[in-house]
Amino acid sequence: MGRFATTAETYRRFREPYPAGFFALIAGRLALDGHQALIDLGTGPGVLALGLHPYVGSILGVDPEPNMLAAARNDAAAAGIELPLMAGRTEDLPADIGTFDVITIGRALHWMDRAATLPVLERILAPGGAILICGTSPVKDARNPWFEAFESVNLAYSARKTTGWREIYENWFTDTPFVEGETIEHEFTQMITPEALFERLLTRSSTSPAVLGDRTESCREDVMAALAPFFRDGPRTETLKAKATVYRRR
């Protein structure tokens, strides 16, 4: 997981965010009443755990990357929230960790070994509980006219050479004890600049500073050049969609 060691510092600031309205919507849809236990797997800087904190009784974040855990610890302290953290992989969670009413996984499912992770999810999900697979991405239409130009630079420099994990995510829970239920979506806007979009690129594992190395500055130049025609008048409004797909036991 070492690719994220160089992204932790900027991940919280520049990765596509989860807005407050998204967390409120989840709480309403799942009828969270402040008593549920939540575990956030692949917690990174703790964005999902901290965002849902007001709606549950307890939170626990798990991540294998020390720098990400440090960022989560710092953000929790700044918010005055107690966020217990565990270093390690989902696949290796101890047998005595207990069960959780809500399991959140944001932008991390593709890092987990499916065969080893599924029995763990089955073991730690409390009766009647829910697994939420979460993510935020820009909408791919005329509201974000620079999207294709930005992604073309991303692909040119990416270690992965693909723009998404749709096939992985669509089939991950096929033939498992879990079935897909509702999808919770929240559309929102924020102001964005070319500089912020470049920093967002650096938060991705496939284009992190560790991966780009001495190509980082040329990547920056290419991003700025590709985006310049779309930002002639300064910052623009970006439209994004936060999404949670809910899975429950069959």
PDB file of N, CA and C in Angstrom, residues 29 67 85 122 154 223 237:
ATOM      1  N   ARG A  29     -31.608   7.843   5.564  1.00  0.00           N
ATOM      2  CA  ARG A  29     -31.991   6.626   4.834  1.00  0.00           C
ATOM      3  C   ARG A  29     -31.789   5.371   5.681  1.00  0.00           C
ATOM      4  N   ASN A  67       0.906   6.865   7.374  1.00  0.00           N
ATOM      5  CA  ASN A  67       0.730   8.295   7.121  1.00  0.00           C
ATOM      6  C   ASN A  67      -0.740   8.682   7.036  1.00  0.00           C
ATOM      7  N   LEU A  85      -8.236   4.236  16.093  1.00  0.00           N
ATOM      8  CA  LEU A  85      -7.672   3.808  14.818  1.00  0.00           C
ATOM      9  C   LEU A  85      -6.912   2.507  14.997  1.00  0.00           C
ATOM     10  N   GLU A 122     -18.611 -10.830   6.585  1.00  0.00           N
ATOM     11  CA  GLU A 122     -19.721 -11.635   7.102  1.00  0.00           C
ATOM     12  C   GLU A 122     -19.639 -11.780   8.618  1.00  0.00           C
ATOM     13  N   ASN A 154      -4.292  12.461 -17.031  1.00  0.00           N
ATOM     14  CA  ASN A 154      -4.220  11.418 -16.002  1.00  0.00           C
ATOM     15  C   ASN A 154      -3.796  10.082 -16.616  1.00  0.00           C
ATOM     16  N   VAL A 223      -1.005  19.258 -17.145  1.00  0.00           N
ATOM     17  CA  VAL A 223      -2.335  19.524 -16.595  1.00  0.00           C
ATOM     18  C   VAL A 223      -2.707  20.986 -16.786  1.00  0.00           C
ATOM     19  N   THR A 237     -17.117  26.557 -11.196  1.00  0.00           N
ATOM     20  CA  THR A 237     -17.922  25.641 -10.403  1.00  0.00           C
ATOM     21  C   THR A 237     -17.771  24.219 -10.932  1.00  0.00           C
TER      22      THR A 237
END
